[in-house]
PDB file of C-alpha atoms in Angstrom:
ATOM      1  CA  MET A 286      39.614  21.831  96.221  1.00 60.00           C
ATOM      2  CA  LEU A 287      38.400  18.636  97.877  1.00 64.00           C
ATOM      3  CA  ARG A 288      39.833  16.513  95.067  1.00 57.00           C
ATOM      4  CA  ARG A 289      43.510  17.330  94.645  1.00 53.00           C
ATOM      5  CA  ILE A 290      46.411  16.531  92.355  1.00 50.00           C
ATOM      6  CA  TRP A 291      49.410  14.459  93.404  1.00 51.00           C
ATOM      7  CA  ASN A 292      52.374  13.364  91.353  1.00 51.00           C
ATOM      8  CA  SER A 293      55.279  11.177  92.279  1.00 47.00           C
ATOM      9  CA  ALA A 294      57.743  13.960  91.498  1.00 45.00           C
ATOM     10  CA  GLY A 295      56.593  15.630  94.727  1.00 43.00           C
ATOM     11  CA  ASN A 296      54.591  18.596  93.270  1.00 40.00           C
ATOM     12  CA  SER A 297      51.601  18.477  94.928  1.00 37.00           C
ATOM     13  CA  SER A 298      30.572  41.674  92.189  1.00 39.00           C
ATOM     14  CA  VAL A 299      28.421  42.813  95.117  1.00 40.00           C
ATOM     15  CA  ILE A 300      25.567  40.653  96.365  1.00 45.00           C
ATOM     16  CA  SER A 301      22.875  41.506  98.877  1.00 47.00           C
ATOM     17  CA  VAL A 302      22.235  39.000 101.636  1.00 47.00           C
ATOM     18  CA  LYS A 303      18.498  38.380 101.945  1.00 52.00           C
ATOM     19  CA  VAL A 304      17.245  36.329 104.862  1.00 46.00           C
ATOM     20  CA  ARG A 305      13.797  34.757 105.243  1.00 48.00           C
ATOM     21  CA  MET A 306      11.797  35.054 108.425  1.00 37.00           C
ATOM     22  CA  ASN A 307      12.908  31.542 109.430  1.00 42.00           C
ATOM     23  CA  GLY A 308      16.575  32.574 109.215  1.00 46.00           C
ATOM     24  CA  GLU A 309      17.297  30.805 105.925  1.00 57.00           C
ATOM     25  CA  SER A 310      19.448  32.841 103.572  1.00 68.00           C
ATOM     26  CA  GLU A 311      18.241  33.391  99.995  1.00 83.00           C
ATOM     27  CA  VAL A 312      21.857  33.647  98.842  1.00 89.00           C
ATOM     28  CA  PHE A 313      22.221  29.881  98.603  1.00 95.00           C
ATOM     29  CA  ARG A 314      18.877  29.204  96.931  1.00 95.00           C
ATOM     30  CA  LEU A 315      19.157  27.841  93.387  1.00 96.00           C
ATOM     31  CA  GLY A 316      16.103  27.166  91.249  1.00 94.00           C
ATOM     32  CA  ARG A 317      12.959  25.980  92.978  1.00 93.00           C
ATOM     33  CA  ASN A 318      14.378  23.373  95.354  1.00 97.00           C
ATOM     34  CA  ILE A 319      18.192  23.401  95.464  1.00 98.00           C
ATOM     35  CA  THR A 320      20.431  24.799  98.164  1.00 98.00           C
ATOM     36  CA  LEU A 321      23.848  25.459  96.596  1.00 97.00           C
ATOM     37  CA  TYR A 322      26.125  25.770  99.602  1.00 97.00           C
ATOM     38  CA  PRO A 323      29.750  26.924  99.095  1.00 97.00           C
ATOM     39  CA  VAL A 324      32.412  25.452 101.357  1.00 96.00           C
ATOM     40  CA  VAL A 325      36.103  25.907 102.024  1.00 95.00           C
ATOM     41  CA  HIS A 326      37.663  22.481 101.639  1.00 92.00           C
ATOM     42  CA  GLY A 327      39.841  21.413 104.539  1.00 90.00           C
ATOM     43  CA  SER A 328      38.171  23.821 106.965  1.00 94.00           C
ATOM     44  CA  GLY A 329      36.786  22.505 110.241  1.00 94.00           C
ATOM     45  CA  ASP A 330      34.771  25.720 110.669  1.00 96.00           C
ATOM     46  CA  SER A 331      33.153  25.171 107.273  1.00 96.00           C
ATOM     47  CA  ALA A 332      32.434  21.543 108.215  1.00 96.00           C
ATOM     48  CA  VAL A 333      30.678  22.724 111.398  1.00 96.00           C
ATOM     49  CA  GLU A 334      28.459  25.049 109.332  1.00 96.00           C
ATOM     50  CA  VAL A 335      27.547  22.197 106.968  1.00 97.00           C
ATOM     51  CA  ARG A 336      26.610  20.009 109.922  1.00 96.00           C
ATOM     52  CA  ARG A 337      24.476  22.806 111.403  1.00 96.00           C
ATOM     53  CA  LEU A 338      22.673  23.260 108.073  1.00 96.00           C
ATOM     54  CA  MET A 339      21.977  19.565 107.547  1.00 97.00           C
ATOM     55  CA  LEU A 340      20.654  19.023 111.065  1.00 95.00           C
ATOM     56  CA  SER A 341      18.420  22.104 110.983  1.00 95.00           C
ATOM     57  CA  ARG A 342      16.703  21.489 107.634  1.00 95.00           C
ATOM     58  CA  ARG A 343      15.220  18.553 105.758  1.00 95.00           C
ATOM     59  CA  PHE A 344      16.927  17.435 102.549  1.00 98.00           C
ATOM     60  CA  ASP A 345      16.108  14.343 100.526  1.00 97.00           C
ATOM     61  CA  CYS A 346      19.275  14.372  98.390  1.00 98.00           C
ATOM     62  CA  LEU A 347      22.917  15.326  98.881  1.00 98.00           C
ATOM     63  CA  ALA A 348      24.757  16.262  95.675  1.00 98.00           C
ATOM     64  CA  VAL A 349      28.472  15.616  96.153  1.00 98.00           C
ATOM     65  CA  PRO A 350      31.063  17.490  94.011  1.00 96.00           C
ATOM     66  CA  LEU A 351      33.032  14.344  93.123  1.00 96.00           C
ATOM     67  CA  PRO A 352      32.810  11.922  90.164  1.00 94.00           C
ATOM     68  CA  PRO A 353      30.684   8.753  90.561  1.00 95.00           C
ATOM     69  CA  SER A 354      33.800   6.554  90.263  1.00 94.00           C
ATOM     70  CA  PHE A 355      34.866   7.794  93.706  1.00 96.00           C
ATOM     71  CA  GLN A 356      31.587   7.014  95.467  1.00 97.00           C
ATOM     72  CA  ALA A 357      32.044   3.420  96.591  1.00 96.00           C
ATOM     73  CA  GLU A 358      35.552   3.889  97.979  1.00 97.00           C
ATOM     74  CA  VAL A 359      34.809   7.282  99.551  1.00 97.00           C
ATOM     75  CA  GLU A 360      31.674   6.049 101.317  1.00 98.00           C
ATOM     76  CA  GLN A 361      33.435   2.937 102.553  1.00 97.00           C
ATOM     77  CA  ALA A 362      36.292   5.091 103.891  1.00 97.00           C
ATOM     78  CA  VAL A 363      33.791   7.436 105.570  1.00 97.00           C
ATOM     79  CA  GLU A 364      32.397   4.439 107.445  1.00 96.00           C
ATOM     80  CA  CYS A 365      35.880   3.864 108.874  1.00 95.00           C
ATOM     81  CA  LEU A 366      36.164   7.337 110.404  1.00 94.00           C
ATOM     82  CA  PRO A 367      37.709   8.546 112.689  1.00 90.00           C
ATOM     83  CA  ARG A 368      40.480   6.569 110.987  1.00 90.00           C
ATOM     84  CA  ILE A 369      41.976   8.990 108.458  1.00 91.00           C
ATOM     85  CA  SER A 370      42.623   7.776 104.928  1.00 93.00           C
ATOM     86  CA  VAL A 371      42.887   8.925 101.333  1.00 93.00           C
ATOM     87  CA  VAL A 372      41.020   7.736  98.230  1.00 95.00           C
ATOM     88  CA  LEU A 373      43.231   7.948  95.173  1.00 92.00           C
ATOM     89  CA  GLN A 374      42.579   7.577  91.455  1.00 90.00           C
ATOM     90  CA  ARG A 375      45.564   7.223  89.164  1.00 86.00           C
ATOM     91  CA  GLN A 376      45.648   9.203  85.938  1.00 78.00           C
ATOM     92  CA  PRO A 377      46.976   7.422  82.842  1.00 72.00           C
ATOM     93  CA  LEU A 378      50.343   8.318  81.383  1.00 64.00           C
ATOM     94  CA  THR A 379      49.785   9.979  78.017  1.00 53.00           C
ATOM     95  CA  ASP A 380      53.264  11.198  77.089  1.00 53.00           C
ATOM     96  CA  PHE A 381      55.872   8.474  77.462  1.00 46.00           C
ATOM     97  CA  SER A 382      58.572  10.740  76.013  1.00 47.00           C
ATOM     98  CA  GLN A 383      58.742  12.695  79.269  1.00 52.00           C
ATOM     99  CA  THR A 384      60.593   9.952  81.113  1.00 50.00           C
ATOM    100  CA  ASP A 385      63.554   7.675  80.383  1.00 51.00           C
ATOM    101  CA  SER A 386      62.940   5.544  83.447  1.00 51.00           C
ATOM    102  CA  ASP A 387      61.577   1.987  83.424  1.00 56.00           C
ATOM    103  CA  ASP A 388      59.484   3.085  86.428  1.00 55.00           C
ATOM    104  CA  PRO A 389      57.766   6.239  85.110  1.00 57.00           C
ATOM    105  CA  ARG A 390      56.385   8.785  87.498  1.00 61.00           C
ATOM    106  CA  GLN A 391      52.603   8.879  87.552  1.00 69.00           C
ATOM    107  CA  THR A 392      50.030  11.523  88.424  1.00 80.00           C
ATOM    108  CA  ALA A 393      46.924  10.892  90.498  1.00 83.00           C
ATOM    109  CA  SER A 394      44.031  12.820  92.001  1.00 86.00           C
ATOM    110  CA  TYR A 395      42.996  12.082  95.553  1.00 90.00           C
ATOM    111  CA  VAL A 396      40.341  12.831  98.182  1.00 94.00           C
ATOM    112  CA  PRO A 397      41.374  13.136 101.851  1.00 94.00           C
ATOM    113  CA  ILE A 398      38.901  11.309 104.095  1.00 96.00           C
ATOM    114  CA  ASP A 399      39.016  13.614 107.099  1.00 93.00           C
ATOM    115  CA  PRO A 400      36.066  14.710 109.302  1.00 91.00           C
ATOM    116  CA  CYS A 401      37.312  18.319 109.017  1.00 92.00           C
ATOM    117  CA  GLN A 402      36.513  18.215 105.305  1.00 95.00           C
ATOM    118  CA  PRO A 403      33.012  19.755 104.836  1.00 97.00           C
ATOM    119  CA  VAL A 404      32.061  17.342 102.050  1.00 98.00           C
ATOM    120  CA  ILE A 405      33.211  14.313 104.039  1.00 97.00           C
ATOM    121  CA  SER A 406      31.278  15.555 107.065  1.00 97.00           C
ATOM    122  CA  ALA A 407      28.176  15.957 104.872  1.00 98.00           C
ATOM    123  CA  ILE A 408      28.483  12.425 103.463  1.00 98.00           C
ATOM    124  CA  ARG A 409      28.835  11.071 106.989  1.00 97.00           C
ATOM    125  CA  ILE A 410      25.672  12.858 108.167  1.00 97.00           C
ATOM    126  CA  ALA A 411      23.747  11.885 105.024  1.00 98.00           C
ATOM    127  CA  ARG A 412      24.564   8.217 105.598  1.00 97.00           C
ATOM    128  CA  GLN A 413      23.464   8.451 109.229  1.00 96.00           C
ATOM    129  CA  GLU A 414      20.196  10.186 108.230  1.00 96.00           C
ATOM    130  CA  ARG A 415      19.652   7.862 105.239  1.00 97.00           C
ATOM    131  CA  ILE A 416      19.719  10.729 102.748  1.00 98.00           C
ATOM    132  CA  PRO A 417      20.557   9.579  99.197  1.00 98.00           C
ATOM    133  CA  ARG A 418      23.955  10.740  97.933  1.00 98.00           C
ATOM    134  CA  VAL A 419      24.598  11.497  94.257  1.00 98.00           C
ATOM    135  CA  PHE A 420      28.149  12.162  93.064  1.00 98.00           C
ATOM    136  CA  ILE A 421      27.726  14.729  90.309  1.00 96.00           C
ATOM    137  CA  ASP A 422      31.147  15.777  88.996  1.00 94.00           C
ATOM    138  CA  ILE A 423      32.369  14.788  85.552  1.00 92.00           C
ATOM    139  CA  GLU A 424      34.633  11.785  84.992  1.00 90.00           C
ATOM    140  CA  SER A 425      37.908  12.913  83.461  1.00 83.00           C
ATOM    141  CA  ASP A 426      41.493  11.793  82.990  1.00 77.00           C
ATOM    142  CA  ASP A 427      42.635  15.414  82.969  1.00 72.00           C
ATOM    143  CA  TYR A 428      41.476  16.721  86.340  1.00 71.00           C
ATOM    144  CA  LEU A 429      42.737  20.238  86.998  1.00 69.00           C
ATOM    145  CA  SER A 430      43.079  21.441  90.569  1.00 69.00           C
ATOM    146  CA  ASN A 431      41.924  25.046  90.985  1.00 68.00           C
ATOM    147  CA  GLY A 432      44.207  26.493  93.657  1.00 70.00           C
ATOM    148  CA  VAL A 433      42.763  29.731  95.059  1.00 79.00           C
ATOM    149  CA  VAL A 434      43.802  31.718  98.109  1.00 81.00           C
ATOM    150  CA  LEU A 435      40.781  32.380 100.343  1.00 87.00           C
ATOM    151  CA  PRO A 436      40.247  34.271 103.608  1.00 87.00           C
ATOM    152  CA  ASP A 437      40.572  32.323 106.833  1.00 89.00           C
ATOM    153  CA  PRO A 438      37.192  30.586 107.419  1.00 91.00           C
ATOM    154  CA  TRP A 439      37.721  31.132 111.156  1.00 91.00           C
ATOM    155  CA  ALA A 440      35.494  34.163 110.453  1.00 92.00           C
ATOM    156  CA  LEU A 441      32.556  31.725 110.303  1.00 94.00           C
ATOM    157  CA  LYS A 442      32.686  31.689 114.097  1.00 93.00           C
ATOM    158  CA  ARG A 443      31.598  35.346 114.047  1.00 93.00           C
ATOM    159  CA  VAL A 444      29.647  35.881 110.798  1.00 92.00           C
ATOM    160  CA  SER A 445      27.064  33.857 108.903  1.00 93.00           C
ATOM    161  CA  ALA A 446      28.075  31.625 106.008  1.00 94.00           C
ATOM    162  CA  ALA A 447      25.983  33.853 103.700  1.00 93.00           C
ATOM    163  CA  ARG A 448      27.852  37.017 104.706  1.00 93.00           C
ATOM    164  CA  PHE A 449      31.211  35.261 104.469  1.00 94.00           C
ATOM    165  CA  ALA A 450      30.453  34.045 100.933  1.00 94.00           C
ATOM    166  CA  ALA A 451      29.115  37.447  99.871  1.00 91.00           C
ATOM    167  CA  ALA A 452      32.250  39.169 101.185  1.00 92.00           C
ATOM    168  CA  VAL A 453      34.543  36.819  99.246  1.00 93.00           C
ATOM    169  CA  LEU A 454      32.498  36.962  96.023  1.00 92.00           C
ATOM    170  CA  PRO A 455      34.127  40.100  94.481  1.00 92.00           C
ATOM    171  CA  THR A 456      37.552  38.409  94.622  1.00 91.00           C
ATOM    172  CA  LEU A 457      36.538  35.248  92.746  1.00 92.00           C
ATOM    173  CA  GLN A 458      37.922  35.183  89.224  1.00 91.00           C
ATOM    174  CA  ARG A 459      35.891  33.881  86.294  1.00 93.00           C
ATOM    175  CA  PRO A 460      37.257  30.516  85.073  1.00 91.00           C
ATOM    176  CA  GLU A 461      39.345  30.809  81.925  1.00 88.00           C
ATOM    177  CA  SER A 462      39.892  27.232  80.782  1.00 88.00           C
ATOM    178  CA  ALA A 463      37.453  25.167  78.717  1.00 86.00           C
ATOM    179  CA  GLU A 464      38.037  22.238  81.094  1.00 86.00           C
ATOM    180  CA  GLN A 465      36.806  24.219  84.100  1.00 90.00           C
ATOM    181  CA  TRP A 466      33.646  25.290  82.257  1.00 90.00           C
ATOM    182  CA  GLN A 467      33.039  21.702  81.110  1.00 89.00           C
ATOM    183  CA  HIS A 468      33.184  20.621  84.748  1.00 91.00           C
ATOM    184  CA  LEU A 469      30.784  23.409  85.844  1.00 93.00           C
ATOM    185  CA  ARG A 470      28.290  22.812  83.037  1.00 93.00           C
ATOM    186  CA  TRP A 471      28.297  19.087  83.698  1.00 93.00           C
ATOM    187  CA  MET A 472      27.456  19.605  87.367  1.00 95.00           C
ATOM    188  CA  ALA A 473      24.805  22.202  86.451  1.00 95.00           C
ATOM    189  CA  GLY A 474      23.170  19.641  84.151  1.00 94.00           C
ATOM    190  CA  ARG A 475      23.188  17.012  86.879  1.00 94.00           C
ATOM    191  CA  LEU A 476      21.607  19.500  89.314  1.00 96.00           C
ATOM    192  CA  GLN A 477      18.868  20.252  86.792  1.00 94.00           C
ATOM    193  CA  GLN A 478      18.120  16.524  86.656  1.00 94.00           C
ATOM    194  CA  LEU A 479      18.161  16.122  90.443  1.00 97.00           C
ATOM    195  CA  SER A 480      15.814  19.091  90.784  1.00 96.00           C
ATOM    196  CA  GLN A 481      13.212  17.057  88.891  1.00 95.00           C
ATOM    197  CA  GLN A 482      13.786  13.891  90.930  1.00 97.00           C
ATOM    198  CA  TYR A 483      13.889  15.246  94.494  1.00 98.00           C
ATOM    199  CA  SER A 484      12.038  17.881  96.499  1.00 98.00           C
ATOM    200  CA  ALA A 485      14.943  19.367  98.510  1.00 98.00           C
ATOM    201  CA  VAL A 486      18.490  19.012  97.187  1.00 98.00           C
ATOM    202  CA  LEU A 487      21.589  20.119  99.058  1.00 98.00           C
ATOM    203  CA  CYS A 488      24.618  20.592  96.813  1.00 98.00           C
ATOM    204  CA  LEU A 489      28.012  21.435  98.256  1.00 98.00           C
ATOM    205  CA  CYS A 490      30.501  23.160  96.005  1.00 97.00           C
ATOM    206  CA  SER A 491      33.891  24.793  96.333  1.00 95.00           C
ATOM    207  CA  LEU A 492      33.570  28.483  97.211  1.00 95.00           C
ATOM    208  CA  PRO A 493      35.571  29.580  94.107  1.00 94.00           C
ATOM    209  CA  ASP A 494      33.120  27.601  91.905  1.00 95.00           C
ATOM    210  CA  TRP A 495      29.964  28.919  93.580  1.00 96.00           C
ATOM    211  CA  PRO A 496      29.033  31.962  91.396  1.00 95.00           C
ATOM    212  CA  TRP A 497      30.019  30.219  88.157  1.00 95.00           C
ATOM    213  CA  LEU A 498      28.083  27.043  88.922  1.00 96.00           C
ATOM    214  CA  ARG A 499      25.045  29.246  89.594  1.00 95.00           C
ATOM    215  CA  ALA A 500      25.618  30.982  86.246  1.00 94.00           C
ATOM    216  CA  ALA A 501      25.915  27.657  84.399  1.00 94.00           C
ATOM    217  CA  PHE A 502      22.685  26.434  86.022  1.00 95.00           C
ATOM    218  CA  HIS A 503      20.777  29.577  84.989  1.00 92.00           C
ATOM    219  CA  ASP A 504      22.057  29.262  81.411  1.00 89.00           C
ATOM    220  CA  GLY A 505      19.514  26.463  80.946  1.00 77.00           C
ATOM    221  CA  LEU A 506      19.751  22.758  80.106  1.00 67.00           C
ATOM    222  CA  GLN A 507      23.370  21.666  79.927  1.00 61.00           C
ATOM    223  CA  GLN A 508      25.062  18.851  78.026  1.00 62.00           C
ATOM    224  CA  THR A 509      25.095  15.682  80.131  1.00 59.00           C
ATOM    225  CA  GLU A 510      26.837  13.168  77.868  1.00 66.00           C
ATOM    226  CA  GLN A 511      29.837  11.652  79.596  1.00 69.00           C
ATOM    227  CA  PRO A 512      33.079  12.125  77.619  1.00 70.00           C
ATOM    228  CA  ASP A 513      35.467   9.202  77.139  1.00 72.00           C
ATOM    229  CA  TRP A 514      37.840   8.479  80.004  1.00 71.00           C
ATOM    230  CA  SER A 515      40.065   5.611  81.100  1.00 71.00           C
ATOM    231  CA  GLU A 516      37.661   4.320  83.798  1.00 79.00           C
ATOM    232  CA  SER A 517      40.444   4.125  86.365  1.00 83.00           C
ATOM    233  CA  GLU A 518      39.488   2.455  89.617  1.00 88.00           C
ATOM    234  CA  SER A 519      39.717   4.298  92.924  1.00 91.00           C
ATOM    235  CA  GLU A 520      41.861   2.927  95.734  1.00 92.00           C
ATOM    236  CA  THR A 521      41.921   3.663  99.457  1.00 94.00           C
ATOM    237  CA  PHE A 522      45.140   4.077 101.422  1.00 92.00           C
ATOM    238  CA  PRO A 523      45.638   4.632 105.171  1.00 89.00           C
ATOM    239  CA  PHE A 524      47.912   7.360 106.485  1.00 82.00           C
ATOM    240  CA  ASP A 525      51.180   6.494 108.160  1.00 79.00           C
ATOM    241  CA  SER A 526      50.593   7.087 111.870  1.00 76.00           C
ATOM    242  CA  ARG A 527      53.990   8.806 112.100  1.00 76.00           C
ATOM    243  CA  SER A 528      52.675  11.612 109.875  1.00 75.00           C
ATOM    244  CA  MET A 529      49.661  12.311 112.106  1.00 68.00           C
ATOM    245  CA  ILE A 530      51.219  14.349 114.892  1.00 56.00           C
ATOM    246  CA  PHE A 531      48.819  17.146 113.979  1.00 49.00           C
ATOM    247  CA  MET A 532      45.872  14.963 115.029  1.00 45.00           C
TER     248      MET A 532
END
């Protein structure tokens, strides 16, 4: 997932691939004017494919799979690239009985601002091309990270993104929790709204969410009333340069 969980304790079907004459795959088409493009978060190869897509086609909206409360800090951090940073949003403590300490451990979700992240790369290009960005995920105090093991996206150097996604599709498990479906239905509702407001929408989503977000969209109009949440502010933090040997 692009948005991840951190806590201070230290725990961190078959589909045919149809291609138009202009080379555009029908696999990613959603509704009349949406391209729902699955990505592997943290993959430079996936980021390269997103860049290729955005520079080869015209879009007038980028739908970002993050909550609106992240937008200001994330976009400001993107402007500071190539400096790497992280945008963090603290989650409120709800069970004070779990700790006897005066300094209780706290959980947070965070977004790494790294040009090898496909979504971050897309936001960067959209800003340069003056494409409106809409952050479409649901606001929640109980964000659940969906850890899934996926094939190495290095294969994108040899096969198309459509064939890669189609090959992975049979391994993707249907979400079981109500929270995951709430998140998918919320984003599907926002996409239905954006489809009416723009002529060519590009939406990036996590590869494990791809078939289920499509299903939620085709189920019809979804509930778009924001549930209560703590309205926690997002904060941006730089990385310690000593931890960046990999760069």
